[in-house]
mmCIF file of C-alpha atoms in Angstrom:
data_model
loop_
_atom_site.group_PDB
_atom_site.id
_atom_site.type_symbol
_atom_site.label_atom_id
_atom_site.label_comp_id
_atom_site.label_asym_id
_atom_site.label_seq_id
_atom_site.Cartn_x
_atom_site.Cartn_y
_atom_site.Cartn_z
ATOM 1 C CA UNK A 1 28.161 -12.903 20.975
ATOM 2 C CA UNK A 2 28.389 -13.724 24.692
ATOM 3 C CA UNK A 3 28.043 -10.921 27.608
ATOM 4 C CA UNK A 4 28.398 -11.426 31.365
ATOM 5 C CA UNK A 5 26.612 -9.091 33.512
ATOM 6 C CA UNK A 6 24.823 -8.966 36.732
ATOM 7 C CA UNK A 7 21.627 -7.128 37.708
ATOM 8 C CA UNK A 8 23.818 -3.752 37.423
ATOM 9 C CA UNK A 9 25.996 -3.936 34.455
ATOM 10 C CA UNK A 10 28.184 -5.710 32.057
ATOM 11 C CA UNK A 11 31.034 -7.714 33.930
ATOM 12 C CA UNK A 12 32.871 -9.066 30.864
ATOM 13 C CA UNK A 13 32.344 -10.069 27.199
ATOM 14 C CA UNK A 14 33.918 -12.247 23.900
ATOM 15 C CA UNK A 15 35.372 -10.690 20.913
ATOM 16 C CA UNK A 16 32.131 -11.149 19.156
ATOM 17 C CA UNK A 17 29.696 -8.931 21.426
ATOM 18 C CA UNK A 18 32.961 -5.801 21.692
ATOM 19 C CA UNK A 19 32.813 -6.133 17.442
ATOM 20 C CA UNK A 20 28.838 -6.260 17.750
ATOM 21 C CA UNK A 21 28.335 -3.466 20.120
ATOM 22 C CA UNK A 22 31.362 -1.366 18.806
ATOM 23 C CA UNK A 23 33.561 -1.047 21.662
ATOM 24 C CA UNK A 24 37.291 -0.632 21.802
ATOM 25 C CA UNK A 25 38.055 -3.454 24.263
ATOM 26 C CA UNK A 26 37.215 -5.559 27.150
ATOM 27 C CA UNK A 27 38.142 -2.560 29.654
ATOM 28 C CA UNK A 28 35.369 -0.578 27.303
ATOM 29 C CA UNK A 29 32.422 -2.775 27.929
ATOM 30 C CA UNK A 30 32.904 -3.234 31.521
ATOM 31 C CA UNK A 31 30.834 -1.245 34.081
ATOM 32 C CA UNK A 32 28.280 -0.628 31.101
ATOM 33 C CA UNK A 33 24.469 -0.837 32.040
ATOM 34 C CA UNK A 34 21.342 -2.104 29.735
ATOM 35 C CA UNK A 35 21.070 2.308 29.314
ATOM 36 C CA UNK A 36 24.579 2.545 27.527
ATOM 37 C CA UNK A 37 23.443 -0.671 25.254
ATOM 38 C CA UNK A 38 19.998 0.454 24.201
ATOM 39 C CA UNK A 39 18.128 2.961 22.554
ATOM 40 C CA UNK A 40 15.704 4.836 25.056
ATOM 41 C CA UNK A 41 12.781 3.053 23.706
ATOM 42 C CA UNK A 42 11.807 -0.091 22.052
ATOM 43 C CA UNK A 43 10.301 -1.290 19.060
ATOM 44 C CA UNK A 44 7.049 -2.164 20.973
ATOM 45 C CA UNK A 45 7.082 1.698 22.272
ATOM 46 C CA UNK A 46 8.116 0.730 25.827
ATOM 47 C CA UNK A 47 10.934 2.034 27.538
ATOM 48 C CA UNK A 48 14.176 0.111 27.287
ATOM 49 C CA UNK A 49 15.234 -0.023 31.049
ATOM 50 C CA UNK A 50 11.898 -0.981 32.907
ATOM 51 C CA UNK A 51 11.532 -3.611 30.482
ATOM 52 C CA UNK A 52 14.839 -5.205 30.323
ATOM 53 C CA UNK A 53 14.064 -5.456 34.197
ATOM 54 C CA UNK A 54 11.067 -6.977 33.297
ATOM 55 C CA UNK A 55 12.670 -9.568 31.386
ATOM 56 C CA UNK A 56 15.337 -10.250 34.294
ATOM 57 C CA UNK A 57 12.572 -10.965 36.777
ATOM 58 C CA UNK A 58 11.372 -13.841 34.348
ATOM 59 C CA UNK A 59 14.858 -14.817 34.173
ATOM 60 C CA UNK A 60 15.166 -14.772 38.005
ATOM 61 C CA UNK A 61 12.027 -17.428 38.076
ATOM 62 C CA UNK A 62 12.459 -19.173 35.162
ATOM 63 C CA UNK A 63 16.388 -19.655 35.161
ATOM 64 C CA UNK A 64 16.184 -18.434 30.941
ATOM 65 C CA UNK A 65 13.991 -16.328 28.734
ATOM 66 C CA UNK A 66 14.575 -15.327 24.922
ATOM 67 C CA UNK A 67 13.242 -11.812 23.494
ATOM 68 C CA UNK A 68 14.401 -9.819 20.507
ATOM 69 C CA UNK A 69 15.927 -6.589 21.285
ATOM 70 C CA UNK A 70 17.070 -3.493 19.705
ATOM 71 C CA UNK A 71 20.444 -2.825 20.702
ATOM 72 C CA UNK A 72 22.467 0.427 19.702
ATOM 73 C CA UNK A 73 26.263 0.579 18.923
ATOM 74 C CA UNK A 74 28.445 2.612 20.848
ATOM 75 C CA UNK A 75 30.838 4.058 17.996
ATOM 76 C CA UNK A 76 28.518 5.060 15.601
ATOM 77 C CA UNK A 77 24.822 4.950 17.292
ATOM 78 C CA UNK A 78 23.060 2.845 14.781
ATOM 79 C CA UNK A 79 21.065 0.681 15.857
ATOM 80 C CA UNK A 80 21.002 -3.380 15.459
ATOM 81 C CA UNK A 81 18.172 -5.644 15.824
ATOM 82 C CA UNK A 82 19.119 -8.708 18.040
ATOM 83 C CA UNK A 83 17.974 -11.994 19.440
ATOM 84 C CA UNK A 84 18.391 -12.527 23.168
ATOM 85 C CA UNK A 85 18.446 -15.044 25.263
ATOM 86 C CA UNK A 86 19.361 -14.682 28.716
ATOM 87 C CA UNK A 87 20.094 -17.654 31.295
ATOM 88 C CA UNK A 88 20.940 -17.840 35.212
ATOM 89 C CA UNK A 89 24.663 -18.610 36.444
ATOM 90 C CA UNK A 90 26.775 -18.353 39.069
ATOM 91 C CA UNK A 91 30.151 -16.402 38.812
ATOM 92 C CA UNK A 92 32.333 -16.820 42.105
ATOM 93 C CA UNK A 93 29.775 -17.970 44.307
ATOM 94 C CA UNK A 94 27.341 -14.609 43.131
ATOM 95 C CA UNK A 95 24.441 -15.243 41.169
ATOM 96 C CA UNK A 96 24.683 -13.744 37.655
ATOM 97 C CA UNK A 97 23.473 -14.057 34.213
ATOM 98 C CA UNK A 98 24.698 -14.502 30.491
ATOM 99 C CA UNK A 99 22.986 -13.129 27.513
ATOM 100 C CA UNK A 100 23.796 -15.119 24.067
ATOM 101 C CA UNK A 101 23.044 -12.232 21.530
ATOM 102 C CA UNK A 102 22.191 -13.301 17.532
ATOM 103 C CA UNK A 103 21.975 -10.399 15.015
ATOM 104 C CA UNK A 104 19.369 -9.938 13.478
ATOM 105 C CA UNK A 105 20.209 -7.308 10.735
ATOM 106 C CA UNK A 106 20.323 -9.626 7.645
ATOM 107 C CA UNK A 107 17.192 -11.602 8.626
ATOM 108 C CA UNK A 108 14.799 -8.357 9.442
ATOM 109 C CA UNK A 109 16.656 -7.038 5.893
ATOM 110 C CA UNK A 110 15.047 -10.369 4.579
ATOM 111 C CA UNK A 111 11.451 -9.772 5.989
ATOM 112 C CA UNK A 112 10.888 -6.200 5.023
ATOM 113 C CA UNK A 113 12.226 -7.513 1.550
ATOM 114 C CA UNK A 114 9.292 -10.266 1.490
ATOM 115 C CA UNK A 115 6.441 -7.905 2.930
ATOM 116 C CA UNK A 116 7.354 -5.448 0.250
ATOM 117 C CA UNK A 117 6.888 -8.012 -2.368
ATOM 118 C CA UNK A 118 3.960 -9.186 -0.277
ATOM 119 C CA UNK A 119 2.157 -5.926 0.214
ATOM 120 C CA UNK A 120 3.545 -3.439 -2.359
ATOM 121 C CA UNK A 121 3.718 -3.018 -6.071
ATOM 122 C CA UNK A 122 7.428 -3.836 -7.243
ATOM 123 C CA UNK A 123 7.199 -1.016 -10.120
ATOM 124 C CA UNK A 124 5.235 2.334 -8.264
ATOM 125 C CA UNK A 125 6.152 0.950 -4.589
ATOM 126 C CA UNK A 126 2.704 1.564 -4.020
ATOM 127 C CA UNK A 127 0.046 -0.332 -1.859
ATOM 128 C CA UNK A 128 -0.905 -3.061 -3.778
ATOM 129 C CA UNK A 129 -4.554 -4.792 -3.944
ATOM 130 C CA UNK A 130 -3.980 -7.036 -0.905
ATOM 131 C CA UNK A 131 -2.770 -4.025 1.304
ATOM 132 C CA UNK A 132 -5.529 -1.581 -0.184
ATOM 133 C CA UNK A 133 -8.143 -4.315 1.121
ATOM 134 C CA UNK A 134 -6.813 -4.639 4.638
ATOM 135 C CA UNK A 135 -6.555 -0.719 4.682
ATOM 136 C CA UNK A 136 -9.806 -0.289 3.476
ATOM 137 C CA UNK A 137 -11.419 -2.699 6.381
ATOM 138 C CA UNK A 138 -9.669 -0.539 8.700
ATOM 139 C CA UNK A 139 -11.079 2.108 7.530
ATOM 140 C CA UNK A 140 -14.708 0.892 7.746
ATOM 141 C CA UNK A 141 -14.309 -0.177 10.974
ATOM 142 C CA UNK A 142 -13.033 3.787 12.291
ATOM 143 C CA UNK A 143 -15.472 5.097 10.101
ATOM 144 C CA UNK A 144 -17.852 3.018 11.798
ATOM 145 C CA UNK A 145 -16.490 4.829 15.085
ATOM 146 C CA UNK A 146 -16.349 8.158 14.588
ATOM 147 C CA UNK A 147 -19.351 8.087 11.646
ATOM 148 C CA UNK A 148 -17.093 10.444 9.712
ATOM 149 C CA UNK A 149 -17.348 9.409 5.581
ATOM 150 C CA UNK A 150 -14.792 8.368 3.404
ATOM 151 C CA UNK A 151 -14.626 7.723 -0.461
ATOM 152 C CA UNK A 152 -12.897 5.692 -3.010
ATOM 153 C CA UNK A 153 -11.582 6.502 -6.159
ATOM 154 C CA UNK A 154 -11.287 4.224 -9.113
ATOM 155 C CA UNK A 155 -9.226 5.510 -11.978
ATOM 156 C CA UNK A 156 -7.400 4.156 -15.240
ATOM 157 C CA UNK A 157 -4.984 5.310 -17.790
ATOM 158 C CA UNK A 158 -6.702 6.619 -21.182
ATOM 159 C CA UNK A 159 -4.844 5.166 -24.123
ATOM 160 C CA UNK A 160 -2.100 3.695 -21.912
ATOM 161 C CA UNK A 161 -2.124 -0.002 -24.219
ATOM 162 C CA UNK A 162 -1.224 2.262 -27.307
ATOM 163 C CA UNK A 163 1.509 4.302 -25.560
ATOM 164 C CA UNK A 164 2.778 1.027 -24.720
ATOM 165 C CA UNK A 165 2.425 -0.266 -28.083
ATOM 166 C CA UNK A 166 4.026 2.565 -29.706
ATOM 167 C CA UNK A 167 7.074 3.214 -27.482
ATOM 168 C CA UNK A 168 7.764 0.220 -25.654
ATOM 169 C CA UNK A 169 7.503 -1.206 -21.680
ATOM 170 C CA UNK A 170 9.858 1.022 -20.399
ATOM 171 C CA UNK A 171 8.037 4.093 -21.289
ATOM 172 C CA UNK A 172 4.871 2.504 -20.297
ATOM 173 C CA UNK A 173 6.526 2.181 -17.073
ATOM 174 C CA UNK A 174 7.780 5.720 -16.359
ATOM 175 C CA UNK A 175 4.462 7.040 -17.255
ATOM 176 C CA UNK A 176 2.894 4.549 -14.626
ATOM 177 C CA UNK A 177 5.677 5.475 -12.039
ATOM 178 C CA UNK A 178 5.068 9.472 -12.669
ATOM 179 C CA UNK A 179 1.320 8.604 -12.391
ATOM 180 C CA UNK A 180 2.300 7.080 -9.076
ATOM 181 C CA UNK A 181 3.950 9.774 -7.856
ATOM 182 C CA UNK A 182 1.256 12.795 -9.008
ATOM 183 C CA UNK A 183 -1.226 10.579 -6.958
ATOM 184 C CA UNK A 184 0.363 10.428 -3.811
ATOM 185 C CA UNK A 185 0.959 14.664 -3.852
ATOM 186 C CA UNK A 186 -3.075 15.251 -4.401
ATOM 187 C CA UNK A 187 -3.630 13.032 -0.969
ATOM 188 C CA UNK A 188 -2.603 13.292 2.307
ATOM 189 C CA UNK A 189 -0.667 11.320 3.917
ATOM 190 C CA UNK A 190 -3.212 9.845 5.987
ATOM 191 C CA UNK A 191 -4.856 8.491 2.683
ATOM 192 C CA UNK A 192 -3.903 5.411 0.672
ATOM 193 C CA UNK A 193 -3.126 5.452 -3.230
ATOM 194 C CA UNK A 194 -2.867 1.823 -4.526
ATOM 195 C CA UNK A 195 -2.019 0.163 -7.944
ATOM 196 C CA UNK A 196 -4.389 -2.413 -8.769
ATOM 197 C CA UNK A 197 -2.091 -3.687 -11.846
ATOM 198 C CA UNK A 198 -1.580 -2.304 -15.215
ATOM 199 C CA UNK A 199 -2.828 1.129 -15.752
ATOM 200 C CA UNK A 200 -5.529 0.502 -12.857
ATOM 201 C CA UNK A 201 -5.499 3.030 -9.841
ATOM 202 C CA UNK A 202 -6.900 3.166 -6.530
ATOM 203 C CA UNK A 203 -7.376 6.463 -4.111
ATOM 204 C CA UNK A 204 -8.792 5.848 -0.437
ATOM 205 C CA UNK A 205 -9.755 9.127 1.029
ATOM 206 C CA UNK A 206 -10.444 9.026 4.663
ATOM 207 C CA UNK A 207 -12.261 10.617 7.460
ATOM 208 C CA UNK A 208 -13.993 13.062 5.358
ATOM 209 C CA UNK A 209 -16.687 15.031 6.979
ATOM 210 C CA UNK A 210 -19.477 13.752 9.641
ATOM 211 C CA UNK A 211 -22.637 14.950 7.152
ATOM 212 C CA UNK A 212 -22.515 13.084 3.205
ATOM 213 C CA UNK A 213 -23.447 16.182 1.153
ATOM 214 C CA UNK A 214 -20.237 17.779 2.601
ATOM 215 C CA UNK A 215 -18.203 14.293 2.521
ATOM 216 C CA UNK A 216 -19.583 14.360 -1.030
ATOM 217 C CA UNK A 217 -18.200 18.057 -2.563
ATOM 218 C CA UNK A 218 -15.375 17.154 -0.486
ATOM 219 C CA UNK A 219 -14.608 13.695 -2.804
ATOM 220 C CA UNK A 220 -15.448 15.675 -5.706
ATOM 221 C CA UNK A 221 -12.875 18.631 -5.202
ATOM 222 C CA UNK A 222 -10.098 15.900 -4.657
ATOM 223 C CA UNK A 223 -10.781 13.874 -7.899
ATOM 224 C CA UNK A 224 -10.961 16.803 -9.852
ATOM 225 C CA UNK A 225 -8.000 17.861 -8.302
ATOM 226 C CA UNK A 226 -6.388 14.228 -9.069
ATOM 227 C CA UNK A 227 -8.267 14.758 -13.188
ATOM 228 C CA UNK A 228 -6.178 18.226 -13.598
ATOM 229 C CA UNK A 229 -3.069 16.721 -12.421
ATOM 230 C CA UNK A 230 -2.948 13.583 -14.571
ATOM 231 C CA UNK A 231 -3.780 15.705 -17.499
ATOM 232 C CA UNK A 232 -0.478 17.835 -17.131
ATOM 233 C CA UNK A 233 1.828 17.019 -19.823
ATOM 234 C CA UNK A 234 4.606 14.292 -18.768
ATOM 235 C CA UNK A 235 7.932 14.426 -19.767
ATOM 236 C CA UNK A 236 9.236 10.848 -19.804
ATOM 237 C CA UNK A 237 13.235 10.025 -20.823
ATOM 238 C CA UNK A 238 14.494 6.149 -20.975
ATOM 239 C CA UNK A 239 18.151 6.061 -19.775
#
């Protein structure tokens, strides 16, 4: 997708960019500024206009730069990741500049599909032991901070390799994806629950109290908390 514009706003465009950007025609694109294009802010958090200035001025003194960008259609308002590149021309005589625009939908599809497999437990779509790690050394390091305690839960599944046994994988796996799912509503959100693999569980508590007797009771209440709701009776049907 190819778009014309100067330092104000879009001067013309090709088919691709109108189907792209979801705009009627030619006559529709026209006159549009980097505001009209864009959603208000960012991926990185800053604001889109002051930074797609930004970008220009490297433009302006380099004669090209390249950035991904987060572009948002005009029919529908959804939003579509994009690689940019932006060069210097001249168009009558008047300095200008064209933007060559790749979409980026399928490949950031692709990437969030291999850091899920990376990070995350295919079955609960829970933090896996590689994530839990990395969360848990960012979690030292606050602690470290702010001197507030945290605590870490170990738990497994009693009897779980019989249940299996007796009534197959699948039910296995419902009971592990129920487990899952009690787990995450006895934490908050700021905490981590992780799935080590088989029946094995993780629960990362943090920022507990400043003083350890306190932190302490206060680790105690949740795991007894977690105890009472694993025990509930589970009601698991195989479609």
């Amino acid at each position: 997708a190819l778009i014309v514009f100067n330092t104000r706003q879009v001067l013309d465009c090709n088919t691709a960019a109108l189907k792209m950007l979801g705009l009627d025609g030619h006559g529709a694109a026209r006159g549009l500024q980097v505001n009209d294009l864009s959603p208000p802010v960012q991926p990185s958090g800053r604001a889109s206009v002051p930074l797609f200035r930004d970008y220009l001025a490297v433009v302006r003194q380099a004669g090209r730069h390249r950035f991904e960008w987060m572009l948002r259609r005009c029919d529908n308002g959804l939003d579509v990741p994009a690689e940019v590149t932006v060069s210097a021309i001249e168009l009558d005589a008047e300095p200008a500049m064209l933007a060559t625009i790749r979409d980026l939908t399928e490949r950031k599809v692709y990437e969030e599909k291999i850091h899920k497999l990376a990070f995350y437990d295919a079955l609960t779509d829970l933090p896996n032991r590689r994530l839990f790690f990395d969360r848990l050394s960012q979690a030292l390091a606050h602690s470290e901070r702010s001197g507030q305690y945290g605590a870490v839960i170990y738990l497994d599944l009693d009897n779980f390799k019989p249940l299996n046994d007796t009534h197959g994988h699948d039910v296995g796996d419902l009971l592990l994806i129920e487990v899952a799912e009690r787990l995450k509503g006895c934490v908050r959100e700021m905490d981590t629950v992780a799935r080590f693999g088989g029946d094995e569980f993780v629960v990362m508590i943090n920022e507990l109290s400043l003083g350890k007797p306190q932190s302490l009771a206060e680790a105690r209440l949740i795991a007894e908390k977690i105890r009472h709701r694993l025990a509930e009776p589970y009601r698991l049907t195989v479609k």
